[in-house]
XYZ file of C-alpha atoms in Angstrom:
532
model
C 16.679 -49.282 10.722
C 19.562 -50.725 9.088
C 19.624 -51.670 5.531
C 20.845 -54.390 3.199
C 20.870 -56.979 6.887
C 23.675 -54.703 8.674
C 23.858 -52.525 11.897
C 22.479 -52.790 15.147
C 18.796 -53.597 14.128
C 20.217 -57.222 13.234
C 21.655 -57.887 17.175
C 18.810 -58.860 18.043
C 17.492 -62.643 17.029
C 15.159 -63.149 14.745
C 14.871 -59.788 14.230
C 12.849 -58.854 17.125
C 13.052 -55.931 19.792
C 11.140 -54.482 22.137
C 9.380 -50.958 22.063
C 10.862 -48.480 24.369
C 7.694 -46.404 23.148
C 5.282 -48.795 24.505
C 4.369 -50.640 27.249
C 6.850 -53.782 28.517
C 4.179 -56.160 27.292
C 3.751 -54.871 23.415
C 6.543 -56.312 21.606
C 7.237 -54.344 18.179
C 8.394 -56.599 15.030
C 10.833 -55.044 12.811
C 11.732 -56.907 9.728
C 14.389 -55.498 7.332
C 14.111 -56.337 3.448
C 17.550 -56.771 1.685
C 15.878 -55.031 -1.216
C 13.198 -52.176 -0.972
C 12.599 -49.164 -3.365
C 13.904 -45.504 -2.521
C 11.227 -43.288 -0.895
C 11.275 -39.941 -2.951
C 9.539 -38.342 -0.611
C 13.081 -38.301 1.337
C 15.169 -38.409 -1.825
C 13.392 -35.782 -3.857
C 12.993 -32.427 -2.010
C 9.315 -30.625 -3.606
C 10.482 -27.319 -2.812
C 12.843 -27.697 -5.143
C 10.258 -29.385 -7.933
C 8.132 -26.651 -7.401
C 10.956 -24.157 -7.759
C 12.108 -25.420 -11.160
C 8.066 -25.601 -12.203
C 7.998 -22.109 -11.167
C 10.962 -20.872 -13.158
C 9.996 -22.624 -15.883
C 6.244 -21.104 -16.229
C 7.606 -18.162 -15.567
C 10.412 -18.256 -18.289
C 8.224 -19.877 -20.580
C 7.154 -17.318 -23.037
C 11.563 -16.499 -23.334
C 11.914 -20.295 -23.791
C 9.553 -20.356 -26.865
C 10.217 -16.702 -28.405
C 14.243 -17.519 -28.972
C 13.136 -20.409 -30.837
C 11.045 -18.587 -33.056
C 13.855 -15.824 -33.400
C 16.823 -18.520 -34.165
C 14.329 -19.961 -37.079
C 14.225 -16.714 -38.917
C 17.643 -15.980 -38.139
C 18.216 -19.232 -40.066
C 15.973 -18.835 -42.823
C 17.724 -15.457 -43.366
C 20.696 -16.869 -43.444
C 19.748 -19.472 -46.321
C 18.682 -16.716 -48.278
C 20.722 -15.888 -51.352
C 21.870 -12.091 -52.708
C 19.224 -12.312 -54.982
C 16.324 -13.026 -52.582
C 17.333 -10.501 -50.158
C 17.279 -8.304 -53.623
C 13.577 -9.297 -54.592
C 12.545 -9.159 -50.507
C 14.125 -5.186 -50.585
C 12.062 -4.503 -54.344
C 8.723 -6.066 -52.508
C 8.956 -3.509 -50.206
C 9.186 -0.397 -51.875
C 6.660 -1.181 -53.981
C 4.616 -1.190 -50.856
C 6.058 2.164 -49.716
C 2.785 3.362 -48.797
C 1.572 0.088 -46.742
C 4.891 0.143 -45.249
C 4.371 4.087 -43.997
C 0.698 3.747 -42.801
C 1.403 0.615 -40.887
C 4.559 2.801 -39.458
C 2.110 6.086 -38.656
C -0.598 3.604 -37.137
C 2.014 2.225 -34.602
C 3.467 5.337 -33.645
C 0.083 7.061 -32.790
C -1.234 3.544 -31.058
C 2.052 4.005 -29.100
C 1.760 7.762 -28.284
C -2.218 7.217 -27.296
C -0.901 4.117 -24.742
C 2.051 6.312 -23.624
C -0.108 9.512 -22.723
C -3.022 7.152 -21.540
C -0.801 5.169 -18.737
C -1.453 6.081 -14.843
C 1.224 8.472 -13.624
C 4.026 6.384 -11.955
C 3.966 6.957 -7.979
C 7.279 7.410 -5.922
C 7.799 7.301 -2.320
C 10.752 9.519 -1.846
C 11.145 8.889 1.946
C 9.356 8.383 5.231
C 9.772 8.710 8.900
C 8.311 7.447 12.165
C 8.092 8.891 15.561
C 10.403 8.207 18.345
C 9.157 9.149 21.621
C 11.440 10.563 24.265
C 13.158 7.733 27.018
C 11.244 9.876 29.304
C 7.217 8.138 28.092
C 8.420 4.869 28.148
C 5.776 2.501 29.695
C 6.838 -0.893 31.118
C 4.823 -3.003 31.812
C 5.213 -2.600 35.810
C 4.529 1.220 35.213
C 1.430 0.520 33.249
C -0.164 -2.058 35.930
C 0.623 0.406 38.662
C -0.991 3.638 36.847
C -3.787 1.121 35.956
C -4.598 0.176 39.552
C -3.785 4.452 40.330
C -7.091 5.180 38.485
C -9.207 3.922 40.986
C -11.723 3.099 38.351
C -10.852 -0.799 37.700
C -11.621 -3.669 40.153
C -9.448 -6.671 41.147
C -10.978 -8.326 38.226
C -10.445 -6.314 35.636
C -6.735 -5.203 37.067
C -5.985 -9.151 36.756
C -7.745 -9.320 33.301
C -5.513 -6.599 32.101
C -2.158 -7.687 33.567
C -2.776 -11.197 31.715
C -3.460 -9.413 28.217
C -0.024 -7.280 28.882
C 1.860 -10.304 29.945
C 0.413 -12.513 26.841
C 0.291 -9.466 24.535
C 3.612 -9.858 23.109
C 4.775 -6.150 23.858
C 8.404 -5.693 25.351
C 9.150 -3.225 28.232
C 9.689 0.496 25.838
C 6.798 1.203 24.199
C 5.344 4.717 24.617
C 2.310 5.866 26.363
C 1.617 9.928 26.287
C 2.403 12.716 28.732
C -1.004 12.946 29.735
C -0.838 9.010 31.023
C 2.003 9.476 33.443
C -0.045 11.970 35.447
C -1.323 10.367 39.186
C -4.279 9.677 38.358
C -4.142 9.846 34.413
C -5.909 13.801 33.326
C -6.790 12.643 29.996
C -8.531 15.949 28.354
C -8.678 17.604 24.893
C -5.741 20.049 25.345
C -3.490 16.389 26.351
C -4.664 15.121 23.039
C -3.831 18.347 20.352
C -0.160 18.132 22.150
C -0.229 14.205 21.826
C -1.083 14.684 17.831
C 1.300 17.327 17.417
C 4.064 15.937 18.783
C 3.684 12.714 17.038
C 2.595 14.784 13.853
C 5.376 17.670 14.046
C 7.562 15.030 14.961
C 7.488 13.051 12.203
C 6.971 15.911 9.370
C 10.094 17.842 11.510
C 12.383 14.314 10.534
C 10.402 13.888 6.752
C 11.364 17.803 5.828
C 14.930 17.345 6.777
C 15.355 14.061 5.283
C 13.786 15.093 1.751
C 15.433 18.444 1.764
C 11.592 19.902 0.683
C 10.034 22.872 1.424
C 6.454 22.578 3.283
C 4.889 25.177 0.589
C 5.992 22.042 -2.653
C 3.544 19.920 -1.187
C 0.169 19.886 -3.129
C -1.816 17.061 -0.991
C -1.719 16.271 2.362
C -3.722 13.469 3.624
C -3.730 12.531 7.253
C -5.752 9.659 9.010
C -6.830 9.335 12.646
C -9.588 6.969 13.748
C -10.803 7.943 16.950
C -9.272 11.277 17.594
C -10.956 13.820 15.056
C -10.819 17.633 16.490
C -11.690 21.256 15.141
C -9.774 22.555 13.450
C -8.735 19.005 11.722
C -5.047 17.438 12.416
C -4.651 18.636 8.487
C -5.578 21.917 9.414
C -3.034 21.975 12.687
C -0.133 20.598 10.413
C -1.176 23.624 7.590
C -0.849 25.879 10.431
C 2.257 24.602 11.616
C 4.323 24.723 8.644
C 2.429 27.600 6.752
C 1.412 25.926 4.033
C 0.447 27.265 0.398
C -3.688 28.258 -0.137
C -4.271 26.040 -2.662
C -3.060 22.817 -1.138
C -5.528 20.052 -1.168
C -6.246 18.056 2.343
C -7.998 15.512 3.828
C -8.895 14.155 6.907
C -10.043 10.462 6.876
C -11.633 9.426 10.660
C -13.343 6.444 12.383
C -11.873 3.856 9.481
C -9.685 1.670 12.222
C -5.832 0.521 11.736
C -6.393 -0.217 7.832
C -6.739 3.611 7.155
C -3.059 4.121 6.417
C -3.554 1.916 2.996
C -6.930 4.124 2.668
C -4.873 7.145 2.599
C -1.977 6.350 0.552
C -5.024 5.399 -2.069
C -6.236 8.467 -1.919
C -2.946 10.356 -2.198
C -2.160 7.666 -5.334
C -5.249 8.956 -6.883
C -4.930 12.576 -6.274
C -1.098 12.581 -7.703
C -2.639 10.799 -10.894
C -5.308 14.390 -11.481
C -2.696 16.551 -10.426
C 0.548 16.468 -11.903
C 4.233 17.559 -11.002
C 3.847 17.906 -7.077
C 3.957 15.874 -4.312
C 1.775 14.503 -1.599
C 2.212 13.843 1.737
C 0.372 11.087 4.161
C 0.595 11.191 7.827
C -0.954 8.510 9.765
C -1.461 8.500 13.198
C -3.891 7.213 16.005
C -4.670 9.243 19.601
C -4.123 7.410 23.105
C -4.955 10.687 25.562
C -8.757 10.505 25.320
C -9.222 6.943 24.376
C -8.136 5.096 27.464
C -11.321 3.203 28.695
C -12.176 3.284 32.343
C -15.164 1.154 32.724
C -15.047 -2.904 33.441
C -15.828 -4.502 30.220
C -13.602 -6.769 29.402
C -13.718 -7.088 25.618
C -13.242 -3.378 25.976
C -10.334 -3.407 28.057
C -7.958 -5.059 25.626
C -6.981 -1.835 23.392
C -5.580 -0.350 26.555
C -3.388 -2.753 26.878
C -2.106 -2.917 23.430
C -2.369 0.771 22.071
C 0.640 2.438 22.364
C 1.963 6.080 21.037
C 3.498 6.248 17.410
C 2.827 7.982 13.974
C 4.626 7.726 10.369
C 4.710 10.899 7.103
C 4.815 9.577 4.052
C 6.528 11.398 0.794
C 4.829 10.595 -2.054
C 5.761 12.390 -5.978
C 4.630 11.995 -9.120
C 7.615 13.872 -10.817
C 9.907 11.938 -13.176
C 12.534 13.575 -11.564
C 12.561 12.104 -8.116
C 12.813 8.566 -9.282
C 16.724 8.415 -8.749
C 16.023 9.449 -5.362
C 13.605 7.555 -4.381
C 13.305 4.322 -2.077
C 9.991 2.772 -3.696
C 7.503 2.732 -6.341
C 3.864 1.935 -5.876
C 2.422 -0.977 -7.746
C -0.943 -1.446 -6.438
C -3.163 -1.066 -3.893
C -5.783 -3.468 -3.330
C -9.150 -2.606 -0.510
C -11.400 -4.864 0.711
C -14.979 -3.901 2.765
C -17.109 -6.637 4.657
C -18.889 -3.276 5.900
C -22.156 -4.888 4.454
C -22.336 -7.855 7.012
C -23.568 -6.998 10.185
C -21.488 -9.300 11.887
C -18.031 -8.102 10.371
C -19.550 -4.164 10.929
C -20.024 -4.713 14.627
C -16.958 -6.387 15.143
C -14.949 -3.594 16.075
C -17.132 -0.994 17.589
C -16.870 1.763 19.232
C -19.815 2.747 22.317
C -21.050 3.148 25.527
C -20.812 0.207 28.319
C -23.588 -0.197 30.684
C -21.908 2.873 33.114
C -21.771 5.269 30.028
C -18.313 4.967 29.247
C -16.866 4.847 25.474
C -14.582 2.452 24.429
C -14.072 0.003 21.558
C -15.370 -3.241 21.242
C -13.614 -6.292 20.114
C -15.733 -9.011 18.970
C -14.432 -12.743 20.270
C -15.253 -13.402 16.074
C -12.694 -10.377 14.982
C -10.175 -13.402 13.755
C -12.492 -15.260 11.587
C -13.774 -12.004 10.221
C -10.088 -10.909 9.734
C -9.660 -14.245 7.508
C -12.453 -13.858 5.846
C -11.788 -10.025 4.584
C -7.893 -11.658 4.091
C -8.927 -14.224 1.757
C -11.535 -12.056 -0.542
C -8.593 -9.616 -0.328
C -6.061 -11.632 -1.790
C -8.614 -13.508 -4.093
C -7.985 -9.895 -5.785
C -4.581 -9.297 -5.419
C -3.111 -12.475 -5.744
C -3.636 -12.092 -10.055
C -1.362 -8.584 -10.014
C 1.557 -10.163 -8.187
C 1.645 -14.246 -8.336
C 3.480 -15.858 -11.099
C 2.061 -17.705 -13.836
C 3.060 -21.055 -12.430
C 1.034 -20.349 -9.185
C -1.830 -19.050 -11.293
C -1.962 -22.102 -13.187
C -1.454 -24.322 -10.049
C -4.606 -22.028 -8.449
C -6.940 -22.655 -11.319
C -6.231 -26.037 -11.698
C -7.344 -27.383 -7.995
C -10.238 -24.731 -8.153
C -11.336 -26.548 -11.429
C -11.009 -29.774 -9.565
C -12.624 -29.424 -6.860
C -15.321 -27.475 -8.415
C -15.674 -29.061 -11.706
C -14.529 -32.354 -11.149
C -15.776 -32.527 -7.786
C -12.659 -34.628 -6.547
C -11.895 -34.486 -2.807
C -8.504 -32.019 -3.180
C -7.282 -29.828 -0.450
C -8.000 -26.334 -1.291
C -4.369 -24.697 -2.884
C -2.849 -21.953 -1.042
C -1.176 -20.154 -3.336
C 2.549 -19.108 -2.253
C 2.849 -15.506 -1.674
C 7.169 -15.868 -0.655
C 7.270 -16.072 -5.026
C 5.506 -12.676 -5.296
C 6.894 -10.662 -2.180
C 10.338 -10.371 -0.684
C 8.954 -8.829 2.487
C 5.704 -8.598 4.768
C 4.677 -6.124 6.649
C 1.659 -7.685 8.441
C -0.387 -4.992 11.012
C 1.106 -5.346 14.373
C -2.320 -5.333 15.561
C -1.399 -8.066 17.689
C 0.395 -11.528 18.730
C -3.057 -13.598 17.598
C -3.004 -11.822 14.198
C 0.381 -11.799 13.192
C 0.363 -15.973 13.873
C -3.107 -16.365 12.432
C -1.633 -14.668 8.709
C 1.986 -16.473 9.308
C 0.061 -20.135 9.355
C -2.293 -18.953 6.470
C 0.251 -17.756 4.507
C 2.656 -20.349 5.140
C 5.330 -17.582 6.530
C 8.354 -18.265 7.663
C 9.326 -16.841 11.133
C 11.836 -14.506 9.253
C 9.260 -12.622 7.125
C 6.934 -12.425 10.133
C 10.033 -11.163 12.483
C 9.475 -7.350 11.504
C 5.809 -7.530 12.402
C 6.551 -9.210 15.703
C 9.575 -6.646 16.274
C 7.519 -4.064 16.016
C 4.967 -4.949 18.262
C 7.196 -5.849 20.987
C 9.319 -2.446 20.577
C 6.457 -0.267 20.136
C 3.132 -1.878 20.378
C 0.231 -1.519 18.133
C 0.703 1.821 16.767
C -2.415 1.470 14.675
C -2.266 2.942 10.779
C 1.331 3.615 11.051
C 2.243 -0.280 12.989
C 3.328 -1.185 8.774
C 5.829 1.700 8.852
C 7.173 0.916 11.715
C 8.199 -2.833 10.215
C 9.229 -1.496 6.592
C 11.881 0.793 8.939
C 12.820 -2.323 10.886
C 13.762 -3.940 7.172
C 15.529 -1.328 5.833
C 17.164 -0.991 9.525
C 18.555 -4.653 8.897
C 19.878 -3.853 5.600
C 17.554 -6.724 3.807
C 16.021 -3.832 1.463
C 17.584 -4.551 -1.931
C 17.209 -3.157 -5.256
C 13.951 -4.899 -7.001
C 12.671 -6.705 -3.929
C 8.907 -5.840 -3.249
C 6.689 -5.485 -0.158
C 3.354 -6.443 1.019
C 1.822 -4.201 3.393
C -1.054 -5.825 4.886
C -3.594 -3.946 7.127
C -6.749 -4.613 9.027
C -9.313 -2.016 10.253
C -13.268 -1.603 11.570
C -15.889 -1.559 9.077
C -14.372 -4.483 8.696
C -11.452 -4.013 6.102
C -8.398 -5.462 4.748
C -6.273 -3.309 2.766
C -3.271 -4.314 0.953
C -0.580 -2.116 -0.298
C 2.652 -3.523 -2.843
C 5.926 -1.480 -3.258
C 8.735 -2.083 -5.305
C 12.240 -1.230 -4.044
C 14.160 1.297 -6.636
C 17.763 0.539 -5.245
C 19.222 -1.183 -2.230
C 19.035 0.675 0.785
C 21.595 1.007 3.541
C 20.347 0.900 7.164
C 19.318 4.876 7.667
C 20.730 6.961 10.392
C 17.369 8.483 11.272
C 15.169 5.768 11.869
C 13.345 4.650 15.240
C 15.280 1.586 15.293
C 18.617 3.379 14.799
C 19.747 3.001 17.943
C 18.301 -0.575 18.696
C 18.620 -2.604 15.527
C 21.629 -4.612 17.144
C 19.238 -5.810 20.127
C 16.900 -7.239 18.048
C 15.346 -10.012 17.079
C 14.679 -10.942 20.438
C 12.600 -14.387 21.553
C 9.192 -13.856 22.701
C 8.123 -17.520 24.442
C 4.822 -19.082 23.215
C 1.596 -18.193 25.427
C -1.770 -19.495 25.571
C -4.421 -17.868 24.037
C -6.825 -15.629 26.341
C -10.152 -16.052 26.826
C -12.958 -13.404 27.804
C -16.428 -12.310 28.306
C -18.407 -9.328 28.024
């Protein structure tokens, strides 16, 4: 539309044209004013508003302290020689006032110094890289699928759908076990599963760190559904010949949110021992967890579960910090475990023909949400800004207060976190936490690479993406990171690092020899739909 009377609007007589949007018998009037106001909704841009609000809450307590600094500075200065003299004569006449006040402060200070939690590093980390050789696309996995001889035409079609939908690419990994015709899933396929994923990525962590096996003093590892005897900690302690004394753990049956779980646990074992270091491998088993039966709702982890595993350095030593990549700054779990609905969600049992397999509830997303938003309810007061704080509080008070009709505020998480590595868990959650969190298709891309490149690799899926920034050279020097994680029970687990220096794209990565490839378009599907 044409303003001040000029362009092609005013061709027309009387100011009148028709509506190509309409039918040939609506006629649409458009009149143009010679005067109107400006519309600051075009003219002003409220990122930008909000941006300046933000820096200025954030600034504020600067903004008033220099202020207060310049006024003594200038009362100082006003002072005369013989002021300063009777200010100096004041004091030593309270000597004594003057030295208790000093002794009070430096023992507060020493108590708050010894009293502060140890500060946790993560030196380095790795992730598993299959062999060319297990590669699964998604024609291979169809064809072993209908090799079985245990699914019908239903669930064959079922599963092909899920796999085409799924938003996996055509290299993700399946074990050696899998490739067999027909699949001979048993329990000496799943030790060499675990320890080639384990050894694998402890083999890559050792070399990287330059450390020997016998300086670590904790080793936590996690595995949900694959949980032998001897434990996976006890195999790795084997394999490396660890020291007596080390401390390990073996954390099962607590889903894809376990890998948060553990580095928690090594976080609090570093702050009761001092001067070591911890390591955290988290991993998940395919071999003898492929389900058979015809289920649907448990058919869908076969087609997203794929092989992958990360090690995680952790240290407690002073000493490391120039060397290493992060520091932790909180960890933050959530457990719905109490409602029966969110406990059943994901569960693991027997179908009607006796065969195990997981679960998923058709509710898991709203019960994801739900565990998200108590989770960040937590979190969001260690890491927001003031300004978003304040923002927060003030619709809570009025809608709750006031009672005015206000949509709810969502507070903006892009001012707290540089990065997000949301559980590749799957296309539907990645989207549902990107429109909830008001994500841009940038900070969602390592989650989505990751999927498509190696599929849901359970714990270690948030690994996987934190390599895929640091692969694209976006890690810099302050920036922090959001791991977010989801698991049975039902949990949500949250985990925030802060990067020590910039890092340059590693040479020993799994997406070393990819990076260029990616990010690669993945076309928008419908959402699937099945019954028990």
């Amino acid at each position: 539309m044409a303003e001040g009377g000029q362009g092609p609007a005013m061709q027309q007589p009387h100011h009148i044209r028709q509506s190509s949007s309409l039918r040939e018998d609506i006629l649409s009037l458009y009149i143009t004013p010679n005067r109107r106001l400006p519309d600051f909704l075009q003219s002003v841009n409220l990122k930008y508003v909000k941006l300046g609000y933000h820096h200025l809450i954030t600034h504020l307590f600067t903004l008033l302290f220099i202020p207060m600094l310049l006024g003594i500075f200038l009362e100082v200065w006003r002072m005369s020689p013989n002021d300063l003299h009777s200010l100096w004569m004041n004091l030593q006449f309270n000597l004594v006032s003057v030295i208790i006040c000093s002794a009070l402060l430096v023992f507060g200070g020493t108590v708050y110094v010894m009293s502060r939690p140890r500060t946790i590093y993560l030196v380095d980390f790795s992730c598993y890289l299959p062999g060319s050789q297990f590669e699964v696309p998604k024609g291979l996995f169809m064809e072993r699928t209908r090799q079985t001889g245990c699914f019908d035409e239903g669930c064959i079609g079922f599963q092909e759908k899920i796999l085409e939908r799924s938003g996996l690419g055509e290299q993700t990994y399946f074990p050696p076990a899998m490739f067999e015709v027909p699949p001979k899933p048993s329990m000496k396929a799943a030790r060499e599963e675990s320890s080639a994923v384990m050894f694998g990525c402890l083999d890559e962590l050792f070399e990287k760190t330059k450390i020997k096996p016998k300086d670590v003093g904790v080793l936590v590892v996690n595995s949900s559904l694959f949980n032998p005897t001897p434990s996976l900690s006890s195999m790795i302690v084997n394999k490396y010949n660890m020291r007596g004394n080390i401390r390990t753990y073996n954390l099962g049956g607590m889903g894809c949110s376990a890998g948060v779980i553990a580095i928690d646990l090594a976080k609090d074992m570093l702050q009761v021992h001092g001067n070591t270091y911890a390591i955290v491998v988290s991993t998940e088993n395919i071999t003898q967890n492929w389900y058979i039966g015809k289920r649907k709702s448990m058919l869908i982890p076969n087609c997203l579960f794929r092989v992958g595993g990360a090690a995680i350095l952790l240290s407690n030593k002073r000493k490391d910090k120039g060397r290493s990549k992060y520091k932790l700054n909180h960890v933050v779990r959530t457990h719905k475990g109490a409602d029966d609905k969110c406990y059943r969600c994901v569960y693991q049992e027997q179908d009607e023909e006796a065969r195990m397999g997981v679960t998923l509830s058709k509710d898991l997303m709203a019960i994801a949400g739900d565990a998200l938003k108590t989770n960040i309810t937590t979190l969001g007061p260690l890491v927001l800004p003031l300004s978003e704080q304040l923002l927060f509080f003030g619709f809570l008070v009025a809608r709750k207060v006031l009672n005015l009709k206000v949509t709810p505020y969502i507070p903006d998480f892009k001012l707290a976190f540089n990065h997000f590595c949301i559980h590749a868990g799957g296309r539907a959650v990645i989207d549902e936490l990107q429109k909830n969190l008001n994500l841009t298709e940038e900070l969602c891309e390592p989650s989505r690479m990751t999927l498509h490149r190696f599929g849901n690799t359970s714990s270690s899926s948030i690994w996987y993406e934190l390599a895929y920034t640091e692969a694209k050279g976006r890690m810099k020097k302050g920036h922090r990171v959001w791991q977010i994680a989801f698991g049975s029970g039902f949990k949500c687990n949250s985990a925030v690092w802060q990067a020590l220096r910039s890092i340059k794209p590693p040479k020993q990565s799994p997406w070393a020899h990819c990076i260029d490839q990616y990010p690669v378009h993945i076309d928008e599907v419908e959402k699937i739909k099945y019954t028990k």
